[in-house]
mmCIF file of C-alpha atoms and ligand atoms in Angstrom:
data_model
loop_
_atom_site.group_PDB
_atom_site.id
_atom_site.type_symbol
_atom_site.label_atom_id
_atom_site.label_comp_id
_atom_site.label_asym_id
_atom_site.label_seq_id
_atom_site.Cartn_x
_atom_site.Cartn_y
_atom_site.Cartn_z
ATOM 1 C CA UNK A 1 0.176 0.029 -0.104
ATOM 2 C CA UNK A 2 2.912 2.276 0.793
ATOM 3 C CA UNK A 3 3.961 2.180 -2.729
ATOM 4 C CA UNK A 4 0.779 3.133 -3.887
ATOM 5 C CA UNK A 5 0.683 6.133 -2.427
ATOM 6 C CA UNK A 6 4.497 6.897 -3.390
ATOM 7 C CA UNK A 7 3.958 5.745 -6.932
ATOM 8 C CA UNK A 8 0.137 8.560 -7.048
ATOM 9 C CA UNK A 9 2.322 10.917 -5.651
ATOM 10 C CA UNK A 10 5.194 10.585 -7.928
ATOM 11 C CA UNK A 11 2.478 11.127 -10.526
ATOM 12 C CA UNK A 12 -0.290 13.633 -8.677
ATOM 13 C CA UNK A 13 1.128 16.329 -11.518
ATOM 14 C CA UNK A 14 -0.614 14.257 -14.199
ATOM 15 C CA UNK A 15 -4.089 13.988 -14.640
ATOM 16 C CA UNK A 16 -4.892 10.045 -15.105
ATOM 17 C CA UNK A 17 -5.811 9.704 -18.968
ATOM 18 C CA UNK A 18 -4.588 12.708 -19.717
ATOM 19 C CA UNK A 19 -2.085 12.119 -23.507
ATOM 20 C CA UNK A 20 0.009 15.103 -22.462
ATOM 21 C CA UNK A 21 3.801 14.244 -22.625
ATOM 22 C CA UNK A 22 4.695 15.661 -19.038
ATOM 23 C CA UNK A 23 7.568 17.877 -18.808
ATOM 24 C CA UNK A 24 8.763 18.083 -15.647
ATOM 25 C CA UNK A 25 8.533 15.773 -12.836
ATOM 26 C CA UNK A 26 6.749 16.537 -9.204
ATOM 27 C CA UNK A 27 10.505 15.584 -7.421
ATOM 28 C CA UNK A 28 12.048 19.872 -6.460
ATOM 29 C CA UNK A 29 15.295 18.081 -5.777
ATOM 30 C CA UNK A 30 15.233 16.057 -9.087
ATOM 31 C CA UNK A 31 14.028 20.123 -10.670
ATOM 32 C CA UNK A 32 17.686 20.643 -9.069
ATOM 33 C CA UNK A 33 19.749 18.535 -9.984
ATOM 34 C CA UNK A 34 17.936 19.305 -14.105
ATOM 35 C CA UNK A 35 18.383 22.980 -13.448
ATOM 36 C CA UNK A 36 22.222 21.945 -12.283
ATOM 37 C CA UNK A 37 23.271 20.046 -16.094
ATOM 38 C CA UNK A 38 21.599 22.566 -17.670
ATOM 39 C CA UNK A 39 24.018 25.713 -16.899
ATOM 40 C CA UNK A 40 26.375 22.208 -17.294
ATOM 41 C CA UNK A 41 25.437 21.909 -20.590
ATOM 42 C CA UNK A 42 25.319 25.422 -21.947
ATOM 43 C CA UNK A 43 29.041 25.430 -21.252
ATOM 44 C CA UNK A 44 29.111 22.481 -23.292
ATOM 45 C CA UNK A 45 26.967 23.379 -26.460
ATOM 46 C CA UNK A 46 29.182 27.039 -26.594
ATOM 47 C CA UNK A 47 32.296 24.469 -27.324
ATOM 48 C CA UNK A 48 31.495 21.931 -29.114
ATOM 49 C CA UNK A 49 30.533 21.678 -32.456
ATOM 50 C CA UNK A 50 27.581 19.152 -34.461
ATOM 51 C CA UNK A 51 27.850 15.718 -33.600
ATOM 52 C CA UNK A 52 25.503 12.731 -32.901
ATOM 53 C CA UNK A 53 28.324 10.257 -30.940
ATOM 54 C CA UNK A 54 27.711 6.401 -31.506
ATOM 55 C CA UNK A 55 30.249 4.424 -28.762
ATOM 56 C CA UNK A 56 30.274 0.965 -27.850
ATOM 57 C CA UNK A 57 32.905 -0.070 -24.155
ATOM 58 C CA UNK A 58 34.681 -3.046 -23.950
ATOM 59 C CA UNK A 59 34.886 -4.556 -20.804
ATOM 60 C CA UNK A 60 37.633 -1.803 -19.916
ATOM 61 C CA UNK A 61 35.106 0.765 -19.916
ATOM 62 C CA UNK A 62 36.770 2.220 -23.340
ATOM 63 C CA UNK A 63 35.407 3.978 -25.506
ATOM 64 C CA UNK A 64 35.447 1.391 -29.002
ATOM 65 C CA UNK A 65 34.119 3.458 -31.850
ATOM 66 C CA UNK A 66 34.397 6.660 -33.638
ATOM 67 C CA UNK A 67 32.103 9.816 -32.809
ATOM 68 C CA UNK A 68 30.141 9.900 -36.105
ATOM 69 C CA UNK A 69 29.138 14.117 -37.456
ATOM 70 C CA UNK A 70 25.616 14.191 -39.171
ATOM 71 C CA UNK A 71 22.810 15.597 -39.926
ATOM 72 C CA UNK A 72 20.361 16.410 -37.098
ATOM 73 C CA UNK A 73 17.804 13.395 -36.857
ATOM 74 C CA UNK A 74 14.573 15.546 -35.888
ATOM 75 C CA UNK A 75 11.543 14.438 -36.921
ATOM 76 C CA UNK A 76 9.347 16.762 -36.452
ATOM 77 C CA UNK A 77 8.793 20.808 -35.573
ATOM 78 C CA UNK A 78 9.502 20.249 -31.433
ATOM 79 C CA UNK A 79 12.743 19.069 -32.547
ATOM 80 C CA UNK A 80 13.370 22.879 -33.296
ATOM 81 C CA UNK A 81 12.862 24.736 -30.128
ATOM 82 C CA UNK A 82 15.680 22.421 -29.261
ATOM 83 C CA UNK A 83 18.478 23.919 -31.320
ATOM 84 C CA UNK A 84 20.983 25.326 -29.724
ATOM 85 C CA UNK A 85 20.678 23.676 -26.462
ATOM 86 C CA UNK A 86 22.796 21.322 -26.264
ATOM 87 C CA UNK A 87 22.107 17.987 -23.782
ATOM 88 C CA UNK A 88 24.172 16.890 -20.964
ATOM 89 C CA UNK A 89 24.333 12.936 -20.257
ATOM 90 C CA UNK A 90 23.871 11.394 -16.935
ATOM 91 C CA UNK A 91 26.284 8.173 -16.492
ATOM 92 C CA UNK A 92 23.646 5.230 -16.599
ATOM 93 C CA UNK A 93 26.136 2.712 -16.326
ATOM 94 C CA UNK A 94 27.857 0.441 -13.337
ATOM 95 C CA UNK A 95 24.295 1.153 -10.925
ATOM 96 C CA UNK A 96 23.379 -0.621 -8.481
ATOM 97 C CA UNK A 97 20.673 -1.036 -5.795
ATOM 98 C CA UNK A 98 20.950 -0.052 -2.429
ATOM 99 C CA UNK A 99 21.108 -3.535 -0.436
ATOM 100 C CA UNK A 100 23.739 -3.457 -2.648
ATOM 101 C CA UNK A 101 24.022 -6.020 -5.774
ATOM 102 C CA UNK A 102 24.202 -4.305 -8.834
ATOM 103 C CA UNK A 103 23.202 -4.938 -13.509
ATOM 104 C CA UNK A 104 25.515 -5.667 -16.120
ATOM 105 C CA UNK A 105 26.475 -2.103 -17.868
ATOM 106 C CA UNK A 106 25.335 -1.402 -21.128
ATOM 107 C CA UNK A 107 27.771 -2.874 -23.728
ATOM 108 C CA UNK A 108 26.268 -0.305 -26.293
ATOM 109 C CA UNK A 109 25.849 3.442 -25.861
ATOM 110 C CA UNK A 110 24.600 5.874 -28.724
ATOM 111 C CA UNK A 111 23.989 9.365 -27.376
ATOM 112 C CA UNK A 112 22.735 13.161 -29.666
ATOM 113 C CA UNK A 113 24.620 14.734 -27.506
ATOM 114 C CA UNK A 114 23.917 18.947 -29.862
ATOM 115 C CA UNK A 115 20.995 19.232 -31.494
ATOM 116 C CA UNK A 116 22.858 20.121 -35.426
ATOM 117 C CA UNK A 117 22.388 23.703 -36.692
ATOM 118 C CA UNK A 118 20.883 22.524 -40.170
ATOM 119 C CA UNK A 119 17.655 19.594 -40.180
ATOM 120 C CA UNK A 120 17.300 19.970 -43.209
ATOM 121 C CA UNK A 121 18.650 16.645 -44.014
ATOM 122 C CA UNK A 122 16.926 12.783 -42.946
ATOM 123 C CA UNK A 123 19.158 10.800 -44.892
ATOM 124 C CA UNK A 124 20.177 7.940 -43.338
ATOM 125 C CA UNK A 125 23.739 7.313 -43.116
ATOM 126 C CA UNK A 126 24.486 3.267 -43.296
ATOM 127 C CA UNK A 127 27.134 3.350 -40.573
ATOM 128 C CA UNK A 128 28.821 0.029 -39.102
ATOM 129 C CA UNK A 129 28.591 -0.835 -35.708
ATOM 130 C CA UNK A 130 30.767 -3.405 -34.128
ATOM 131 C CA UNK A 131 30.117 -4.537 -30.718
ATOM 132 C CA UNK A 132 31.829 -7.757 -29.295
ATOM 133 C CA UNK A 133 32.052 -10.279 -31.809
ATOM 134 C CA UNK A 134 28.870 -8.704 -33.144
ATOM 135 C CA UNK A 135 28.873 -6.290 -36.321
ATOM 136 C CA UNK A 136 25.295 -4.793 -37.114
ATOM 137 C CA UNK A 137 24.858 -2.155 -39.616
ATOM 138 C CA UNK A 138 21.939 0.620 -39.118
ATOM 139 C CA UNK A 139 18.968 -0.112 -41.994
ATOM 140 C CA UNK A 140 18.231 1.795 -44.691
ATOM 141 C CA UNK A 141 14.717 0.456 -44.992
ATOM 142 C CA UNK A 142 12.184 -1.297 -42.360
ATOM 143 C CA UNK A 143 12.470 -4.032 -45.036
ATOM 144 C CA UNK A 144 16.698 -4.421 -44.329
ATOM 145 C CA UNK A 145 15.107 -5.220 -39.979
ATOM 146 C CA UNK A 146 12.955 -8.431 -41.207
ATOM 147 C CA UNK A 147 9.972 -7.240 -39.504
ATOM 148 C CA UNK A 148 6.575 -9.382 -40.332
ATOM 149 C CA UNK A 149 4.199 -8.466 -42.911
ATOM 150 C CA UNK A 150 1.488 -7.717 -40.883
ATOM 151 C CA UNK A 151 4.860 -5.265 -38.476
ATOM 152 C CA UNK A 152 5.968 -3.363 -42.035
ATOM 153 C CA UNK A 153 1.568 -2.625 -42.518
ATOM 154 C CA UNK A 154 1.212 -1.167 -39.784
ATOM 155 C CA UNK A 155 4.506 1.257 -40.385
ATOM 156 C CA UNK A 156 2.573 1.834 -43.702
ATOM 157 C CA UNK A 157 -0.457 2.308 -43.497
ATOM 158 C CA UNK A 158 -1.038 3.282 -39.593
ATOM 159 C CA UNK A 159 1.783 5.468 -39.072
ATOM 160 C CA UNK A 160 2.791 6.340 -42.558
ATOM 161 C CA UNK A 161 5.626 6.318 -41.700
ATOM 162 C CA UNK A 162 8.514 5.594 -44.863
ATOM 163 C CA UNK A 163 11.956 5.046 -43.502
ATOM 164 C CA UNK A 164 13.748 4.290 -39.306
ATOM 165 C CA UNK A 165 14.949 8.240 -38.445
ATOM 166 C CA UNK A 166 18.482 8.362 -38.212
ATOM 167 C CA UNK A 167 18.034 7.097 -34.617
ATOM 168 C CA UNK A 168 15.731 3.684 -35.489
ATOM 169 C CA UNK A 169 18.505 2.989 -38.310
ATOM 170 C CA UNK A 170 21.202 2.599 -35.780
ATOM 171 C CA UNK A 171 19.471 0.806 -32.458
ATOM 172 C CA UNK A 172 16.809 -1.541 -34.497
ATOM 173 C CA UNK A 173 19.618 -3.943 -35.647
ATOM 174 C CA UNK A 174 20.279 -4.243 -32.745
ATOM 175 C CA UNK A 175 17.728 -4.480 -30.230
ATOM 176 C CA UNK A 176 16.101 -7.749 -33.045
ATOM 177 C CA UNK A 177 19.090 -8.777 -34.187
ATOM 178 C CA UNK A 178 20.027 -11.118 -32.261
ATOM 179 C CA UNK A 179 22.855 -11.366 -29.887
ATOM 180 C CA UNK A 180 20.706 -8.895 -28.097
ATOM 181 C CA UNK A 181 22.144 -6.362 -25.824
ATOM 182 C CA UNK A 182 22.035 -3.903 -22.948
ATOM 183 C CA UNK A 183 21.569 -0.823 -25.220
ATOM 184 C CA UNK A 184 20.804 2.583 -23.505
ATOM 185 C CA UNK A 185 19.782 5.241 -26.906
ATOM 186 C CA UNK A 186 19.899 9.152 -25.736
ATOM 187 C CA UNK A 187 18.239 11.278 -28.233
ATOM 188 C CA UNK A 188 17.066 14.239 -28.338
ATOM 189 C CA UNK A 189 12.302 14.800 -28.295
ATOM 190 C CA UNK A 190 11.527 14.278 -32.124
ATOM 191 C CA UNK A 191 14.271 11.697 -33.179
ATOM 192 C CA UNK A 192 12.086 8.993 -33.530
ATOM 193 C CA UNK A 193 12.822 6.711 -29.853
ATOM 194 C CA UNK A 194 9.258 5.885 -29.071
ATOM 195 C CA UNK A 195 9.317 4.104 -32.033
ATOM 196 C CA UNK A 196 12.643 2.032 -31.715
ATOM 197 C CA UNK A 197 11.802 0.093 -28.323
ATOM 198 C CA UNK A 198 7.883 -0.493 -29.517
ATOM 199 C CA UNK A 199 8.893 -1.365 -32.970
ATOM 200 C CA UNK A 200 11.477 -3.455 -31.170
ATOM 201 C CA UNK A 201 9.065 -4.583 -28.492
ATOM 202 C CA UNK A 202 6.685 -5.363 -30.938
ATOM 203 C CA UNK A 203 9.743 -7.638 -33.747
ATOM 204 C CA UNK A 204 11.175 -9.959 -30.533
ATOM 205 C CA UNK A 205 8.045 -10.661 -28.863
ATOM 206 C CA UNK A 206 6.162 -14.545 -29.969
ATOM 207 C CA UNK A 207 2.634 -13.133 -30.923
ATOM 208 C CA UNK A 208 1.506 -17.290 -30.955
ATOM 209 C CA UNK A 209 2.909 -17.250 -27.012
ATOM 210 C CA UNK A 210 0.460 -15.999 -24.397
ATOM 211 C CA UNK A 211 2.849 -15.287 -22.495
ATOM 212 C CA UNK A 212 4.444 -11.536 -21.095
ATOM 213 C CA UNK A 213 7.219 -11.468 -23.807
ATOM 214 C CA UNK A 214 8.410 -7.969 -23.792
ATOM 215 C CA UNK A 215 7.853 -5.272 -20.368
ATOM 216 C CA UNK A 216 8.542 -1.228 -19.851
ATOM 217 C CA UNK A 217 8.603 0.029 -17.445
ATOM 218 C CA UNK A 218 7.416 3.899 -17.331
ATOM 219 C CA UNK A 219 7.594 6.616 -14.774
ATOM 220 C CA UNK A 220 3.458 8.007 -14.984
ATOM 221 C CA UNK A 221 1.570 6.404 -16.221
ATOM 222 C CA UNK A 222 -0.226 8.839 -18.468
ATOM 223 C CA UNK A 223 3.867 8.268 -20.492
ATOM 224 C CA UNK A 224 1.516 4.301 -20.881
ATOM 225 C CA UNK A 225 -1.249 5.003 -21.656
ATOM 226 C CA UNK A 226 1.061 7.216 -24.003
ATOM 227 C CA UNK A 227 3.287 4.539 -24.950
ATOM 228 C CA UNK A 228 0.555 1.613 -25.196
ATOM 229 C CA UNK A 229 -1.710 4.007 -27.739
ATOM 230 C CA UNK A 230 1.948 3.799 -30.167
ATOM 231 C CA UNK A 231 2.063 0.309 -30.247
ATOM 232 C CA UNK A 232 -1.739 -0.657 -30.429
ATOM 233 C CA UNK A 233 -1.246 0.973 -33.395
ATOM 234 C CA UNK A 234 1.869 0.384 -35.616
ATOM 235 C CA UNK A 235 1.204 -2.903 -34.305
ATOM 236 C CA UNK A 236 -2.656 -3.261 -35.491
ATOM 237 C CA UNK A 237 -2.057 -6.365 -38.202
ATOM 238 C CA UNK A 238 0.103 -8.571 -35.615
ATOM 239 C CA UNK A 239 -1.928 -9.989 -33.271
ATOM 240 C CA UNK A 240 -0.560 -9.400 -30.204
ATOM 241 C CA UNK A 241 -2.147 -7.545 -27.546
ATOM 242 C CA UNK A 242 -0.883 -5.339 -24.225
ATOM 243 C CA UNK A 243 -1.477 -4.179 -21.420
ATOM 244 C CA UNK A 244 -1.261 -1.436 -19.619
ATOM 245 C CA UNK A 245 -0.331 -1.519 -15.612
ATOM 246 C CA UNK A 246 -1.653 1.428 -13.751
ATOM 247 C CA UNK A 247 -3.341 2.235 -10.980
ATOM 248 C CA UNK A 248 -7.186 1.839 -12.059
ATOM 249 C CA UNK A 249 -7.971 4.660 -9.307
ATOM 250 C CA UNK A 250 -7.938 8.264 -10.602
ATOM 251 C CA UNK A 251 -7.247 9.771 -6.940
ATOM 252 C CA UNK A 252 -4.746 8.036 -4.830
ATOM 253 C CA UNK A 253 -5.400 5.314 -2.971
ATOM 254 C CA UNK A 254 -4.364 1.650 -5.391
ATOM 255 C CA UNK A 255 -7.643 -0.526 -5.828
ATOM 256 C CA UNK A 256 -5.948 -3.252 -7.817
ATOM 257 C CA UNK A 257 -10.079 -5.071 -9.528
ATOM 258 C CA UNK A 258 -7.183 -7.281 -12.052
ATOM 259 C CA UNK A 259 -7.884 -11.100 -10.938
ATOM 260 C CA UNK A 260 -6.484 -13.277 -14.183
ATOM 261 C CA UNK A 261 -3.204 -13.919 -15.128
ATOM 262 C CA UNK A 262 -2.317 -11.352 -17.822
ATOM 263 C CA UNK A 263 -1.676 -13.408 -21.072
ATOM 264 C CA UNK A 264 -0.576 -10.692 -23.058
ATOM 265 C CA UNK A 265 2.505 -10.134 -24.595
ATOM 266 C CA UNK A 266 3.297 -6.814 -24.087
ATOM 267 C CA UNK A 267 3.159 -4.741 -20.248
ATOM 268 C CA UNK A 268 3.818 -1.578 -20.313
ATOM 269 C CA UNK A 269 3.497 0.015 -16.759
ATOM 270 C CA UNK A 270 3.892 2.364 -13.613
ATOM 271 C CA UNK A 271 7.140 0.681 -11.006
ATOM 272 C CA UNK A 272 4.502 0.400 -7.864
ATOM 273 C CA UNK A 273 2.305 -1.364 -10.294
ATOM 274 C CA UNK A 274 3.820 -3.894 -11.901
ATOM 275 C CA UNK A 275 5.954 -4.566 -8.869
ATOM 276 C CA UNK A 276 2.359 -5.527 -7.427
ATOM 277 C CA UNK A 277 1.345 -7.309 -10.357
ATOM 278 C CA UNK A 278 4.852 -9.558 -10.347
ATOM 279 C CA UNK A 279 4.937 -9.478 -6.889
ATOM 280 C CA UNK A 280 1.920 -8.938 -4.100
ATOM 281 C CA UNK A 281 -0.423 -9.994 -6.211
ATOM 282 C CA UNK A 282 1.422 -12.722 -9.000
ATOM 283 C CA UNK A 283 -0.568 -12.066 -12.449
ATOM 284 C CA UNK A 284 2.707 -10.635 -14.343
ATOM 285 C CA UNK A 285 4.842 -14.153 -14.738
ATOM 286 C CA UNK A 286 8.092 -12.350 -15.997
ATOM 287 C CA UNK A 287 9.424 -16.696 -16.910
ATOM 288 C CA UNK A 288 9.406 -15.706 -21.014
ATOM 289 C CA UNK A 289 9.569 -11.867 -21.081
ATOM 290 C CA UNK A 290 13.069 -10.484 -23.601
ATOM 291 C CA UNK A 291 12.864 -7.624 -23.810
ATOM 292 C CA UNK A 292 13.346 -4.954 -21.524
ATOM 293 C CA UNK A 293 12.144 -0.909 -21.759
ATOM 294 C CA UNK A 294 13.028 1.873 -19.640
ATOM 295 C CA UNK A 295 11.366 4.799 -20.402
ATOM 296 C CA UNK A 296 13.174 7.492 -19.226
ATOM 297 C CA UNK A 297 15.793 6.533 -18.717
ATOM 298 C CA UNK A 298 17.238 9.140 -17.167
ATOM 299 C CA UNK A 299 14.580 8.614 -14.292
ATOM 300 C CA UNK A 300 14.167 5.626 -14.250
ATOM 301 C CA UNK A 301 17.561 4.644 -12.418
ATOM 302 C CA UNK A 302 18.027 8.389 -10.734
ATOM 303 C CA UNK A 303 18.930 7.672 -7.543
ATOM 304 C CA UNK A 304 16.636 9.856 -6.098
ATOM 305 C CA UNK A 305 13.788 8.998 -8.799
ATOM 306 C CA UNK A 306 12.158 4.749 -9.516
ATOM 307 C CA UNK A 307 16.305 2.918 -9.838
ATOM 308 C CA UNK A 308 15.300 0.693 -6.436
ATOM 309 C CA UNK A 309 12.388 0.090 -8.402
ATOM 310 C CA UNK A 310 13.611 -0.778 -11.792
ATOM 311 C CA UNK A 311 16.008 -2.208 -10.691
ATOM 312 C CA UNK A 312 14.397 -4.597 -8.643
ATOM 313 C CA UNK A 313 12.045 -5.630 -11.471
ATOM 314 C CA UNK A 314 15.144 -5.702 -13.837
ATOM 315 C CA UNK A 315 16.763 -8.968 -11.251
ATOM 316 C CA UNK A 316 13.486 -9.691 -11.270
ATOM 317 C CA UNK A 317 12.918 -10.968 -13.918
ATOM 318 C CA UNK A 318 17.173 -11.845 -14.920
ATOM 319 C CA UNK A 319 16.316 -14.007 -11.380
ATOM 320 C CA UNK A 320 12.970 -15.530 -13.014
ATOM 321 C CA UNK A 321 13.882 -17.062 -16.774
ATOM 322 C CA UNK A 322 17.010 -17.893 -14.635
ATOM 323 C CA UNK A 323 20.738 -18.957 -15.685
ATOM 324 C CA UNK A 324 18.662 -21.515 -19.158
ATOM 325 C CA UNK A 325 18.939 -18.157 -21.221
ATOM 326 C CA UNK A 326 21.797 -15.557 -20.395
ATOM 327 C CA UNK A 327 22.891 -14.328 -23.456
ATOM 328 C CA UNK A 328 19.616 -13.536 -24.512
ATOM 329 C CA UNK A 329 19.111 -10.770 -21.936
ATOM 330 C CA UNK A 330 17.924 -8.066 -22.831
ATOM 331 C CA UNK A 331 18.647 -4.123 -21.191
ATOM 332 C CA UNK A 332 17.302 -1.018 -22.982
ATOM 333 C CA UNK A 333 16.961 2.190 -20.937
ATOM 334 C CA UNK A 334 15.866 5.712 -22.560
ATOM 335 C CA UNK A 335 17.069 8.664 -21.938
ATOM 336 C CA UNK A 336 13.856 12.324 -23.010
ATOM 337 C CA UNK A 337 17.226 15.027 -22.252
ATOM 338 C CA UNK A 338 14.353 17.089 -25.012
ATOM 339 C CA UNK A 339 11.489 17.205 -22.928
ATOM 340 C CA UNK A 340 13.171 18.001 -20.163
ATOM 341 C CA UNK A 341 15.661 20.545 -21.757
ATOM 342 C CA UNK A 342 12.773 22.252 -23.723
ATOM 343 C CA UNK A 343 10.331 22.353 -20.257
ATOM 344 C CA UNK A 344 13.251 24.163 -17.863
ATOM 345 C CA UNK A 345 12.731 26.810 -21.129
HETATM 346 N N1 ATP B 1 10.604 7.235 -39.128
HETATM 347 C C1 ATP B 1 9.846 7.594 -39.374
HETATM 348 N N2 ATP B 1 9.560 8.109 -40.006
HETATM 349 C C2 ATP B 1 8.405 8.847 -40.136
HETATM 350 N N3 ATP B 1 7.578 9.849 -38.832
HETATM 351 C C3 ATP B 1 7.781 8.955 -38.028
HETATM 352 C C4 ATP B 1 8.986 7.931 -37.930
HETATM 353 N N4 ATP B 1 9.566 7.585 -36.242
HETATM 354 C C5 ATP B 1 9.128 8.525 -35.945
HETATM 355 N N5 ATP B 1 7.954 9.565 -36.430
HETATM 356 C C6 ATP B 1 6.915 10.466 -35.859
HETATM 357 O O1 ATP B 1 7.688 11.539 -35.205
HETATM 358 C C7 ATP B 1 7.235 11.857 -34.125
HETATM 359 C C8 ATP B 1 8.264 11.493 -32.408
HETATM 360 O O2 ATP B 1 8.451 9.604 -33.206
HETATM 361 P P1 ATP B 1 9.008 9.736 -31.895
HETATM 362 O O3 ATP B 1 6.753 10.289 -30.649
HETATM 363 O O4 ATP B 1 8.644 8.447 -31.474
HETATM 364 O O5 ATP B 1 10.500 10.608 -30.914
HETATM 365 P P2 ATP B 1 10.796 10.842 -29.786
HETATM 366 O O6 ATP B 1 12.573 10.923 -29.454
HETATM 367 O O7 ATP B 1 9.426 9.211 -28.822
HETATM 368 O O8 ATP B 1 9.486 12.078 -28.686
HETATM 369 P P3 ATP B 1 9.667 12.638 -27.539
HETATM 370 O O9 ATP B 1 11.046 12.697 -26.802
HETATM 371 O O10 ATP B 1 9.141 13.698 -27.540
HETATM 372 O O11 ATP B 1 8.341 11.139 -27.135
HETATM 373 C C9 ATP B 1 5.950 10.927 -33.912
HETATM 374 O O12 ATP B 1 4.593 11.971 -35.062
HETATM 375 C C10 ATP B 1 6.199 9.613 -35.064
HETATM 376 O O13 ATP B 1 5.525 9.211 -35.012
#
């Protein structure tokens, strides 16, 4: 019950059912941190030229990929508002929870460090990325990703997409092609990050298996609802089903009306409800989970945010899946600094 209240308090500034994306999180100490980051980021903006860096790290943490220079990959006018701002990126690796347990460091980090001055070119470059021994080539078309016909139909006829955006071109081959790596993708708002993980989840799950296989953890219920809407639209022809794990009341207390175990392939929700469904209510089995997404990773993994909840969910999944599929572990985290920076102006 205390957990439910905690989650509700964290979400009280964003009314349930709203499709508006949250522009700030209500915790005052978090806001203070972001203000400090903004100042630091402006200094970096003055010194840097436009760049998008793509890097992977070896076991010693040494970067093994070159920095790439490229065009703005913004897809909507919202990104234009962020011009001349830079993104101050947090350290998201080497995470530990309060009881001392640690999680794997992500193998690959994709970052958009500064927004481009010129957004006129959206050409996708072909790049080769090597993670461990595996080469990944960025995808110029959705066909190159070996997606099902039903998924391609959703992308073209429902979403009206023609080709992957830059962040999609670079991340989707890594998300969809084995061996699946741990990935952090950081890019500004409007660059197509939502599609990266929604398409990643739709592309990875088996529609024939009636069990949860993809889990997306979001900091607010509004974001969870919004992400599920995108998933339902994009996956319209796939037969894949989803469920939103958010508090079922619109007040402040938690009311669980759900009693039947989850058989939907994709589960999108907030940490408190997800944890409750997994542990107390025993509605959500993580036995078949093969892709885990932390949306807005900077908040989901912040020490003064949801880090403990996120790490517990991650460890529960690792524990339940046992050691039979160690190479299948896939942890992707998405950061949404563009939105937060816009809110700070
Ligand atoms: N490949 C694509 N082609 C055309 N439009 C796209 C493509 N990918 C995404 N979009 C559209 O661009 C807009 C922004 O995409 P999306 O929401 O995925 O970006 P985002 O990086 O998650 O943004 P935010 O940080 O604001 O959440 C949406 O309207 C989406 O439908």
